[in-house]
Coordinates of C-alpha atoms in Angstrom, one line a residue:
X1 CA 8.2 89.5 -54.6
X2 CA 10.6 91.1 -56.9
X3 CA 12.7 92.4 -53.7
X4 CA 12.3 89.2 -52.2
X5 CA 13.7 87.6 -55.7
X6 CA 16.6 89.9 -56.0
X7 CA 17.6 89.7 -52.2
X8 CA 18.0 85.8 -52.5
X9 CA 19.9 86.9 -55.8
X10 CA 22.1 89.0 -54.5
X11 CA 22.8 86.9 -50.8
X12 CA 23.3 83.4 -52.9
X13 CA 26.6 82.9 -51.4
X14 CA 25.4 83.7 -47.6
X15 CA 22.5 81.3 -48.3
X16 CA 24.9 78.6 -50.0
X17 CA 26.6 79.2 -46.0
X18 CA 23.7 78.9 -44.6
X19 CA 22.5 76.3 -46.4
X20 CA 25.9 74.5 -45.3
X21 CA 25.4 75.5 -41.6
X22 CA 21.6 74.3 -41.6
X23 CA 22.4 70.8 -42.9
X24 CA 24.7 70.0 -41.1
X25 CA 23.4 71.3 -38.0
X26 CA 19.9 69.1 -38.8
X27 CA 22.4 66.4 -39.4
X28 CA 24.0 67.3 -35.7
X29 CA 20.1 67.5 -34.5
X30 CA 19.3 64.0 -36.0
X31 CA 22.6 62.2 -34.5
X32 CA 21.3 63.7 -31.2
X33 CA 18.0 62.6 -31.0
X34 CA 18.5 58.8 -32.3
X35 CA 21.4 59.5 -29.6
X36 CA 18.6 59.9 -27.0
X37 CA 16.3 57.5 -28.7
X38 CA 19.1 54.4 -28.7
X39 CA 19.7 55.8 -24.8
X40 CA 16.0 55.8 -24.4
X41 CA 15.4 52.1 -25.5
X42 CA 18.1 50.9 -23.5
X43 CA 16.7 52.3 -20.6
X44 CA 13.3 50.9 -21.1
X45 CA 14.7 47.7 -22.2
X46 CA 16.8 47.5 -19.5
X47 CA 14.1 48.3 -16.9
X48 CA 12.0 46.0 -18.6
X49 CA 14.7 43.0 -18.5
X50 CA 15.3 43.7 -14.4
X51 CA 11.8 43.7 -13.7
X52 CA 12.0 40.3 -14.8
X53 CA 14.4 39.3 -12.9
X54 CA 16.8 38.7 -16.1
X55 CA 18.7 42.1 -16.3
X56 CA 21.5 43.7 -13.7
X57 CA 22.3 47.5 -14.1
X58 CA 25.5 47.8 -12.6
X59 CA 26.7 45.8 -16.1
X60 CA 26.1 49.3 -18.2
X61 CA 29.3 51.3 -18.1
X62 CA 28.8 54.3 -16.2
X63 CA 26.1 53.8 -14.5
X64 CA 26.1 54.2 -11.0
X65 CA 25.9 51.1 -9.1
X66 CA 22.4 50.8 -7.2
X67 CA 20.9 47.9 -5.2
X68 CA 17.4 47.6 -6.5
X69 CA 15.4 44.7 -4.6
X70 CA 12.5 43.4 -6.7
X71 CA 9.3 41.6 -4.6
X72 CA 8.2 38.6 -7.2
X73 CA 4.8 37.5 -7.0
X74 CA 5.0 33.8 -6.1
X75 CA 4.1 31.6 -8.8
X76 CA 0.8 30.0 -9.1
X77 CA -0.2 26.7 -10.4
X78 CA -3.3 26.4 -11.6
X79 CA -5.3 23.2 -11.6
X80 CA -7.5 23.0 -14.5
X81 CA -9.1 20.2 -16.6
X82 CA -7.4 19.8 -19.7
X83 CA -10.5 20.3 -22.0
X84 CA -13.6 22.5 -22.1
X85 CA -16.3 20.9 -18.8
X86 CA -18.8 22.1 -21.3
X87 CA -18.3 19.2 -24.3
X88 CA -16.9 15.9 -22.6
X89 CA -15.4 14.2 -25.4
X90 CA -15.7 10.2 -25.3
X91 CA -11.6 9.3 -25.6
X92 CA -8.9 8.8 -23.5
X93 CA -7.4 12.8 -23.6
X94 CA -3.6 12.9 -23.7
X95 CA -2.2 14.5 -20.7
X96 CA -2.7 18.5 -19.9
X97 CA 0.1 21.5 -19.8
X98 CA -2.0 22.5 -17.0
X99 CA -2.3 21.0 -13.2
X100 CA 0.9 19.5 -11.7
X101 CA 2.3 16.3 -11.7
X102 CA 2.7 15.4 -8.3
X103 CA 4.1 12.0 -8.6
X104 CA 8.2 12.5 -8.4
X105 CA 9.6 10.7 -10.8
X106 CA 12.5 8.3 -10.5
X107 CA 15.6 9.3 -12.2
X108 CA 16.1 8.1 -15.6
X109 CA 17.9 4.6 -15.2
X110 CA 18.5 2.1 -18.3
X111 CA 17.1 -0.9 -15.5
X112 CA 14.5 -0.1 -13.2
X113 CA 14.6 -0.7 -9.8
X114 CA 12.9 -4.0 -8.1
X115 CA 9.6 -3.4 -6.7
X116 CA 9.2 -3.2 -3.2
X117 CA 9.0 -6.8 -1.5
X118 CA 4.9 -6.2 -1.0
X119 CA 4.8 -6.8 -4.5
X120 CA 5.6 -10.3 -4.5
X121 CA 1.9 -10.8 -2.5
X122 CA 0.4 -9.9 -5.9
X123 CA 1.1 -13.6 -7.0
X124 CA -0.3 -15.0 -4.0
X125 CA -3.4 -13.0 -4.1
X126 CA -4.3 -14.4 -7.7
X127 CA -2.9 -17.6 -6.8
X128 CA -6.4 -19.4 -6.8
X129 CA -6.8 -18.6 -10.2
X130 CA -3.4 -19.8 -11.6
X131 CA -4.0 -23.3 -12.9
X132 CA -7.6 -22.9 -14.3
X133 CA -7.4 -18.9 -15.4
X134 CA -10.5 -16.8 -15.0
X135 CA -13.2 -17.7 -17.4
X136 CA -16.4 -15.5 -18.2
X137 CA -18.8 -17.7 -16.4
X138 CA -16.1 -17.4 -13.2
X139 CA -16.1 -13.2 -13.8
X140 CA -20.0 -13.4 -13.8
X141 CA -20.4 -14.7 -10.8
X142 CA -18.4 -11.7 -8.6
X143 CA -21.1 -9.8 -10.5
X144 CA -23.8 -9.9 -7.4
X145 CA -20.9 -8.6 -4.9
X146 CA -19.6 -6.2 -7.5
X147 CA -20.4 -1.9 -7.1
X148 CA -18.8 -1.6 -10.9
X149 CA -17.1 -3.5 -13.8
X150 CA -14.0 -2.0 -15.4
X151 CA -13.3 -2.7 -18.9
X152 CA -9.7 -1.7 -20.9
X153 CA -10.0 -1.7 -24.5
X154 CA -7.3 -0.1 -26.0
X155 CA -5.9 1.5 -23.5
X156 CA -9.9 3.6 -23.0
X157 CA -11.6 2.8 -19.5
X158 CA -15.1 1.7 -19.8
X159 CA -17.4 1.5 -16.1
X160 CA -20.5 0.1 -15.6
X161 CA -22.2 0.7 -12.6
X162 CA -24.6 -2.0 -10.7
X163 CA -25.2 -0.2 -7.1
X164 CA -24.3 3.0 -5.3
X165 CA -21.0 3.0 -3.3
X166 CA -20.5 4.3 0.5
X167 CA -19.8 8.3 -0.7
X168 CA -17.4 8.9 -3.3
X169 CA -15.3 5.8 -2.8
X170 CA -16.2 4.4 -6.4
X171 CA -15.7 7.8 -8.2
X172 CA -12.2 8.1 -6.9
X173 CA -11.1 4.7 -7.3
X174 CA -12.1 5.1 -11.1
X175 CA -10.3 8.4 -11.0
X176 CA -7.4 6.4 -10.2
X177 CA -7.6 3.8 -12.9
X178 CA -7.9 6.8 -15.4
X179 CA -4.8 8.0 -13.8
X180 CA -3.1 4.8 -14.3
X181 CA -3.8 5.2 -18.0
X182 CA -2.2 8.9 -18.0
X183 CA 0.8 7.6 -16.3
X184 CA 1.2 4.6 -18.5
X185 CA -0.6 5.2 -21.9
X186 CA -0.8 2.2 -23.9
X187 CA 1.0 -0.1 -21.6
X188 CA -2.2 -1.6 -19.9
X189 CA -3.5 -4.8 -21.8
X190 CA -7.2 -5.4 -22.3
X191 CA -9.0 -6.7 -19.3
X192 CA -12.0 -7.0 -17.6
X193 CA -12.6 -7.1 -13.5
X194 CA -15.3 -6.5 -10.8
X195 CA -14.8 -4.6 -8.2
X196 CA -16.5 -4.2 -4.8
X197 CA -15.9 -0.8 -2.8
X198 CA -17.1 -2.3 0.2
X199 CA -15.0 -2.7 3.9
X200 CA -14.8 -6.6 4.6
X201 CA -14.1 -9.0 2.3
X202 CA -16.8 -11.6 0.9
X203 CA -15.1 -14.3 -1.0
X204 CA -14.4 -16.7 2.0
X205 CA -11.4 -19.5 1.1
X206 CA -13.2 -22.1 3.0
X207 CA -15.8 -22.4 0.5
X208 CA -13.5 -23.0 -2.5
X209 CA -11.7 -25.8 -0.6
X210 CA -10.8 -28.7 -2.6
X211 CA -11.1 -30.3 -6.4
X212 CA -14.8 -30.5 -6.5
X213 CA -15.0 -26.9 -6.0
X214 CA -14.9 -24.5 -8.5
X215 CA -12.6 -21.5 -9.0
X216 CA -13.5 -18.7 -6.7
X217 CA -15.0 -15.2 -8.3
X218 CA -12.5 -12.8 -9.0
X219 CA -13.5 -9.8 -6.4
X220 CA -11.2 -6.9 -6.5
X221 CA -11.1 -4.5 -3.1
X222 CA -9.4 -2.5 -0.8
X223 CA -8.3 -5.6 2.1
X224 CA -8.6 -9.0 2.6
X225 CA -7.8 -11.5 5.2
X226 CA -6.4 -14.7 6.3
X227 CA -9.8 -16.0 5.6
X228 CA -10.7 -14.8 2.2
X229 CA -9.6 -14.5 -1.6
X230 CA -10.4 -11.4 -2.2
X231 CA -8.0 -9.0 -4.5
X232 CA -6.4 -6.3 -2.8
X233 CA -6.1 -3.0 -5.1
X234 CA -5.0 0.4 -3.5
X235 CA -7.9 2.1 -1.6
X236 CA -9.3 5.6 -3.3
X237 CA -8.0 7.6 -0.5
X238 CA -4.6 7.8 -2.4
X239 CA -6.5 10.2 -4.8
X240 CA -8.0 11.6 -1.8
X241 CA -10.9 11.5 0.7
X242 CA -13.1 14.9 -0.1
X243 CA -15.5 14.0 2.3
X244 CA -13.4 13.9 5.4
X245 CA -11.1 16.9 3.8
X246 CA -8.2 14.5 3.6
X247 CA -5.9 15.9 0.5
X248 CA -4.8 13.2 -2.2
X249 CA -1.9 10.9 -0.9
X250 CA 0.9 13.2 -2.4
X251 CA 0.2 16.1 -1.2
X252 CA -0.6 14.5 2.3
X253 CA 3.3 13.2 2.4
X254 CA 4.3 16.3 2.0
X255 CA 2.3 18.2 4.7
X256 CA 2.9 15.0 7.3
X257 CA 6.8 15.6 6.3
X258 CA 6.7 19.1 7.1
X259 CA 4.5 18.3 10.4
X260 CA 7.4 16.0 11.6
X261 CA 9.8 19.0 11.9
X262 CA 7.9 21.0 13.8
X263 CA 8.0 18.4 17.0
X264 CA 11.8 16.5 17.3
X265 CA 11.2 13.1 18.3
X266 CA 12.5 13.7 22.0
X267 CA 10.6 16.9 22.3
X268 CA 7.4 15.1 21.7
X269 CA 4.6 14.1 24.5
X270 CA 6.0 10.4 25.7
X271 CA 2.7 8.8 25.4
X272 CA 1.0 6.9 23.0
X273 CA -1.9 8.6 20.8
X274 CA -5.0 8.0 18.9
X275 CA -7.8 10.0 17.5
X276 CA -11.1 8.2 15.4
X277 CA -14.0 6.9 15.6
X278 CA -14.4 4.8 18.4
X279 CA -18.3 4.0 17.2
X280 CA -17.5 1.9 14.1
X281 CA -16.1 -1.3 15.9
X282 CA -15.6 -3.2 19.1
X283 CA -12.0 -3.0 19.2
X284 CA -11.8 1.2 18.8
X285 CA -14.6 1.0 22.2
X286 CA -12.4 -1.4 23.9
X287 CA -9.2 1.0 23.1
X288 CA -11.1 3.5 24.9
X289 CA -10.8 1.7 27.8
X290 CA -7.4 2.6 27.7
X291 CA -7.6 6.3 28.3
X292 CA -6.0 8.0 31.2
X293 CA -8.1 8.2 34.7
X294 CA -8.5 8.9 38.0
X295 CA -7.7 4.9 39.1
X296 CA -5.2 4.0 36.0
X297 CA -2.8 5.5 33.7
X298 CA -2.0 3.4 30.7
X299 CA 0.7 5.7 28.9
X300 CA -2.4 7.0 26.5
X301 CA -3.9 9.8 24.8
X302 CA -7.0 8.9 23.3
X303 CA -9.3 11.6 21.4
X304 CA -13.0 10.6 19.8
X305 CA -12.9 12.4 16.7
X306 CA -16.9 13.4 15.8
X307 CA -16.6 13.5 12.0
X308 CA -19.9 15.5 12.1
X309 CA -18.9 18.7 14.3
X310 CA -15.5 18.4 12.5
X311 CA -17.0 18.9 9.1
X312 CA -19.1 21.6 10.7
X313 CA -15.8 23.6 12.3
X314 CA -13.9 22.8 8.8
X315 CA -12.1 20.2 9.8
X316 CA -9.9 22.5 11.7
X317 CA -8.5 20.2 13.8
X318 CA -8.3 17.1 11.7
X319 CA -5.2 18.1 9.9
X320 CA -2.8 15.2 9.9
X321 CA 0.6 17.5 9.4
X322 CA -0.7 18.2 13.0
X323 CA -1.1 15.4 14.7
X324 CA 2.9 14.3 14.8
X325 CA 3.5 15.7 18.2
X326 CA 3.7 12.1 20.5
X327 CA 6.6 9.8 20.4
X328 CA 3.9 7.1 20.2
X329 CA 1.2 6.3 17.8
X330 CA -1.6 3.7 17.6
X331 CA -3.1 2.3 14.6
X332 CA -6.3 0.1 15.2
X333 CA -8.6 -1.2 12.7
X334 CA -12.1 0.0 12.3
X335 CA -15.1 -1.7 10.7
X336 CA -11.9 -3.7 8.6
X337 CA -8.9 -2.4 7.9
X338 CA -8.5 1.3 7.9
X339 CA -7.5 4.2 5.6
X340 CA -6.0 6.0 8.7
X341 CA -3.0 3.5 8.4
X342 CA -0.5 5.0 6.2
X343 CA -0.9 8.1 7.8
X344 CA -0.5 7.5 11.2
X345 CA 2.9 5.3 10.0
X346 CA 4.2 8.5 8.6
X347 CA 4.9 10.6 11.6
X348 CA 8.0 9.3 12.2
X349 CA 6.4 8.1 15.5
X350 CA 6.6 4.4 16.9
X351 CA 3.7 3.1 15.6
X352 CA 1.7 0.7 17.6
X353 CA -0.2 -1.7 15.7
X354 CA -3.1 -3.2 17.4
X355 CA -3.3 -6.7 16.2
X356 CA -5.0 -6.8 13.1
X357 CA -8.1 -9.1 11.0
X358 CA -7.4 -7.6 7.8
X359 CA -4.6 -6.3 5.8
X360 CA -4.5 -3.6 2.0
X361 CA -1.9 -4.0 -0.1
X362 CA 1.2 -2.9 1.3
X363 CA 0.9 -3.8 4.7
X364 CA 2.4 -7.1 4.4
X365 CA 5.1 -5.9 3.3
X366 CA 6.1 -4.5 6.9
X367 CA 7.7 -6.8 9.9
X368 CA 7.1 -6.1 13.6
X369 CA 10.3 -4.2 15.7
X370 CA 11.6 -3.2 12.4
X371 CA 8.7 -1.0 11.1
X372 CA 6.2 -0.8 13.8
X373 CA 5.5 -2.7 17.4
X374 CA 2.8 -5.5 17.7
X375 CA -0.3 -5.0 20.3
X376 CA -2.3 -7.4 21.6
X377 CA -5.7 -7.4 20.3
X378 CA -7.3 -9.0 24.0
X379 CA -5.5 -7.2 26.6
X380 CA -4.5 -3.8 24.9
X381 CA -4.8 -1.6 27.6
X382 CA -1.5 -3.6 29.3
X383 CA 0.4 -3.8 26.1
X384 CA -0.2 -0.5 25.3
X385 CA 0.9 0.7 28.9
X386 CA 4.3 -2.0 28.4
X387 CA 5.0 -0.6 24.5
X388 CA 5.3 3.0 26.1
X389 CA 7.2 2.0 29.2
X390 CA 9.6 0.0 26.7
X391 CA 9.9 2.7 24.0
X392 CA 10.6 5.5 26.9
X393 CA 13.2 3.3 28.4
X394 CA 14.9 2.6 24.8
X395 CA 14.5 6.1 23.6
X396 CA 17.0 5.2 20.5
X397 CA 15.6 2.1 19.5
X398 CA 11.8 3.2 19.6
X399 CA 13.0 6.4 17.3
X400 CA 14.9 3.9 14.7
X401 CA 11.2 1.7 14.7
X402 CA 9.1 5.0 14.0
X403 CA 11.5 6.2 11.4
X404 CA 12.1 3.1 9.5
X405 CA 8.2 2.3 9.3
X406 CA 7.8 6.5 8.1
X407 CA 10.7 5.7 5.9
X408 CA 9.2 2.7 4.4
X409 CA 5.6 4.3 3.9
X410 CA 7.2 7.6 2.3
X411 CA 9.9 5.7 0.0
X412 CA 8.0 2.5 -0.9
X413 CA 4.4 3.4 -0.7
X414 CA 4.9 6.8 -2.8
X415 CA 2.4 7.6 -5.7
X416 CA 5.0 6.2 -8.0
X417 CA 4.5 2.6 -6.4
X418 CA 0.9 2.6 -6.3
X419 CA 0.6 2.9 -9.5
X420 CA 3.2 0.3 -10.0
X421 CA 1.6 -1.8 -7.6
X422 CA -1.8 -1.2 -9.9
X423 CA 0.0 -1.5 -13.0
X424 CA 1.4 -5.1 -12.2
X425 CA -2.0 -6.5 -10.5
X426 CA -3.7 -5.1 -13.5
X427 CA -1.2 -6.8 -15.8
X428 CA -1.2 -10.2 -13.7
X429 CA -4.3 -10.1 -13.6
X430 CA -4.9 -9.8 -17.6
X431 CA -3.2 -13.2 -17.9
X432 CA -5.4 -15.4 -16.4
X433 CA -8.4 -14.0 -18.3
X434 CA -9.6 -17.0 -20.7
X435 CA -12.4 -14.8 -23.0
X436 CA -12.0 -11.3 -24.6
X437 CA -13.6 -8.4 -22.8
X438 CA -15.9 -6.4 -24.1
X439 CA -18.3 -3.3 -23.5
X440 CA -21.4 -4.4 -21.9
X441 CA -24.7 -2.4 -22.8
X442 CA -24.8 0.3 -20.2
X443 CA -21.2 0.9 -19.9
X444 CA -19.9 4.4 -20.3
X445 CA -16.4 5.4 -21.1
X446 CA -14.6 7.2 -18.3
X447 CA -11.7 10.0 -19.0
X448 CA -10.4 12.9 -16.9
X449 CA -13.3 15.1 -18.7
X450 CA -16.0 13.1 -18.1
X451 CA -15.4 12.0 -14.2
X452 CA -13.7 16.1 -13.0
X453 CA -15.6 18.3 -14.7
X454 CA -19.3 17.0 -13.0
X455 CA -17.5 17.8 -9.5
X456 CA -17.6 20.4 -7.5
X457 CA -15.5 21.9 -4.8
X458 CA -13.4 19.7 -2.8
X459 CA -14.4 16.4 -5.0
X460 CA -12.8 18.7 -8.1
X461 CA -10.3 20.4 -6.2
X462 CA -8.7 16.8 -5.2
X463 CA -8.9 15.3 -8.7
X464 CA -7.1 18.6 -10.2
X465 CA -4.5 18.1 -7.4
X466 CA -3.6 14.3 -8.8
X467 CA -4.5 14.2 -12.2
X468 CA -1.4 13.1 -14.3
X469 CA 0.0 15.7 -16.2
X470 CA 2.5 13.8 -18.3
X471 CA 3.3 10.4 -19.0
X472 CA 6.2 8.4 -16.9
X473 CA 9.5 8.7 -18.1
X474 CA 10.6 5.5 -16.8
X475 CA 9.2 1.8 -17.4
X476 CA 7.7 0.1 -14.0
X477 CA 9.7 -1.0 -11.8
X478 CA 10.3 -5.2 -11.9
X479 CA 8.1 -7.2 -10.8
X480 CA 10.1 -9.8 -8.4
X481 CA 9.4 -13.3 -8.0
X482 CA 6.4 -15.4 -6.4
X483 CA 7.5 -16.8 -3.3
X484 CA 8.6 -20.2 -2.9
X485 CA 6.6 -22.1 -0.6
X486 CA 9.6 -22.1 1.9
X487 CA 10.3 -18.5 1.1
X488 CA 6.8 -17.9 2.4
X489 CA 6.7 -19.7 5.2
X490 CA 10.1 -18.3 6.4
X491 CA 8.5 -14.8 6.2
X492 CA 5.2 -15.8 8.1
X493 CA 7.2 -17.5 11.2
X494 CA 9.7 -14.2 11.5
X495 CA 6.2 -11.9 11.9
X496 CA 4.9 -14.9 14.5
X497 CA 8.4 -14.7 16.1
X498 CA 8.8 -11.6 16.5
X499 CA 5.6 -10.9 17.6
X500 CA 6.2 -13.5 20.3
X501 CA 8.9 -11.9 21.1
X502 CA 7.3 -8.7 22.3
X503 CA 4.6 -10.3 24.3
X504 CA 7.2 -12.6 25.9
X505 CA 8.7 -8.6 27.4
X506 CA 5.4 -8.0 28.1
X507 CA 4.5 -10.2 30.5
X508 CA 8.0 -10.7 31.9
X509 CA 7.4 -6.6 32.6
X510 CA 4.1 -7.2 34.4
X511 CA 5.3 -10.2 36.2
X512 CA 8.2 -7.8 37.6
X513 CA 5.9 -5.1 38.2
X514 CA 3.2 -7.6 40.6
X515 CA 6.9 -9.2 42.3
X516 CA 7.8 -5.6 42.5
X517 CA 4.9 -4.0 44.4
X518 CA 4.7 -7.5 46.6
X519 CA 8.2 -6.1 48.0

């Protein structure tokens, strides 16, 4: 110890210089490794950053410049309820962070656009109510024809339901209105209507005729005809049809849109097509008539679709994106109108519409040689045959007829115009009433909660796909004008005229054909 002692002692000027040496040479050693720390981070950082896409290494001096190619995982939207399945909560919920929003929204304008011309049939469908309004007794007496009531109350949906509908039909037109409600919160004023999710319309006009009759029940459905008062509201198949594995409306648009490129219009078989049900009405049995033989050729394509095997086979070949390959399409009703309409418009193909009984909400909107080509109901096997031959032998204008009808269905029968169209009838509608509504006993209160999470699989699947995920950002578009009685009757005589006009062709076609073959 001593030793020890009296070496330090003795060496107290080398150790002051070592001292010195060691200090700064732990300094030296401390500079280095925050040196290699700092360099460190920036490495990870930087490796972090270009994994994500946000970071480029050739921007660090000195590095050497290398091409690194990152794979991204594609990014997945998840459609979820906005709100634990396990507690439905009885209020309107505000709209979800989750899901997508499917309906494109206009661009941000200080004056919204006009609404499409179909519109203006919104006043002539409540016409019969305008001088003496809607009272309650009037309301009551839809009730026997009625499947449900809707009730608004500040701006919550109430339902009560009298009698089973045919499948989901009920549960996704509700699904709608709820949707309505996302889209416009608080714009929807109280009201109170029945609504029957039936085919064919029951409220015949002949049976109001006249003073001494009173105002007709108020019946809300999915078509009417010439013959009826019944009010047309936008079929549930917009929201989707789970049980025939037809997506929600939106999405449908998109996949038809993508199915049109995949055939060019003049690449496409140059006869007319249709695929359905022939079971469900006279007229589809009498189309298939119409199909190519051994003794006649009427420029068709005719398919039975059996909706039973199909579900079996999953629906495999029942897509719609695929069925755009023929220059030609034909739309015929079934039972009444049918939901197949709007989709067979969209393929960009001519569509040709067997004459119709019954009409939804937007097709009146549509005129003959400008958005599709009339058939005769009674002799369609020859008018189809003629519609071919004359589409064939005006390649140009048959192609301007199929676009401008896919053209009109795509811009002016989007998602953002049926709920337009809803939110005006709705609105209309609202004014006529002459009591307050109110919650019957029984009635429930319907939110996103309460009508998604009790589904399952495709039922769930399609209301996740078109739930409203945010309110719009633009007001409705402007509801135009009732028609003047000339106004109306102007538009009724061009559809007549021009629907003249094609059978006039027609049988100048056939008559040259019999001169023809006399020769």
């Amino acid at each position: 110890m001593v030793k020890r002692r009296s070496t330090k002692r003795n060496n107290s000027d080398t150790h002051s210089n070592h001292a010195s040496i060691k200090t700064s040479s732990h300094q030296g050693k401390r500079i280095a490794k925050a040196t290699l720390l700092l360099v460190f981070s920036i490495f990870i950082s930087a490796g972090l950053l270009s994994f994500l896409g946000c970071f480029d290494f050739t921007t660090l001096p000195g590095l050497k410049k290398v091409t690194i190619t990152i794979i991204k995982p594609p990014m997945i939207t998840l459609h979820r309820f906005p709100h634990q399945c396990g507690v439905v909560k009885n209020q309107t919920q505000p709209s979800s962070e989750y899901g997508t929003n499917n309906n494109k929204q206009r661009s941000s304008h200080s004056q919204p656009p006009t609404c499409p011309s179909y519109f203006r049939w919104i006043h002539e469908d409540l016409r019969p109510w305008r001088e003496t309004g809607v009272t309650r007794g009037t309301l009551e007496k839809a009730r026997r024809k009625a499947h449900f009531r809707v009730i608004i109350l500040d701006g919550r949906v109430y339902v009560k339901k009298y009698r089973r509908a045919i499948e989901t039909r009920d549960t996704f037109t509700l699904w709608g209105i709820v949707q309505l409600l996302q889209w416009y919160p608080g714009r929807l004023p109280d009201l109170e209507l029945l609504f029957d999710a039936d085919d064919r319309p029951t409220v015949r006009s002949r049976d109001y005729e006249g003073q001494q009759h009173p105002a007709p029940p108020p019946v809300f459905r999915y078509c009417s005809n010439d013959a009826s008062l019944d009010i047309v509201f936008p079929d549930w198949s917009f929201w989707g049809w789970a049980e025939l594995n037809i997506t929600p409306w939106a999405k449908s648009l998109v996949a038809i849109e993508e199915g049109n490129k995949m055939t060019q219009w003049e690449d496409r078989v140059a006869y007319a097509y249709w695929r359905g049900n022939p079971k469900v009405a006279r007229t589809r049995r009498e189309l298939l008539r119409c199909n190519v033989s051994d003794q006649e050729d009427w420029n068709t394509r005719l398919y039975i679709n059996d909706w039973a095997t199909a579900s079996k086979e999953g629906f495999k070949n029942s897509n719609l994106e695929n069925q755009c390959t023929h220059r030609y399409k034909i739309y015929v009703e079934g039972w009444a109108w049918s939901v197949s309409e709007k989709y067979i418009m969209a393929c960009d193909s001519m569509t040709l519409y067997v004459r119709p009984r019954y009409y939804d909400f937007f097709i009146r909107g549509m005129m003959p040689l400008q958005h599709y080509w009339p058939i005769r109901d009674r002799g369609k096997c020859r008018s189809l045959k003629h519609a071919v031959h004359w589409g064939n032998t005006h390649l140009d204008q048959a192609r301007k007829i199929g676009e401008e009808g896919s053209r009109y269905i795509r811009e002016e029968v989007n998602m953002e115009y049926v709920y337009d169209y809803m939110f005006h009838l709705m609105n209309e509608y609202a004014k006529l009433l002459k009591f307050k509504p109110e919650i019957p006993l029984g009635a429930k209160e319907i939110t996103p909660d309460s009508l998604g999470c009790p589904a399952k699989g495709r039922w769930r699947d399609y209301m996740a796909e078109s739930m409203v995920t945010s309110p719009s950002e633009v007001s409705p578009c402007e509801m135009p004008l009732p028609y003047s009685s000339l106004e109306l009757r102007e538009v009724l005589e061009r559809k007549a005229n021009l629907t003249r006009q094609v059978e006039v062709w027609e049988d100048l076609y056939f008559r040259n054909l019999t001169n023809g073959n006399k020769h």
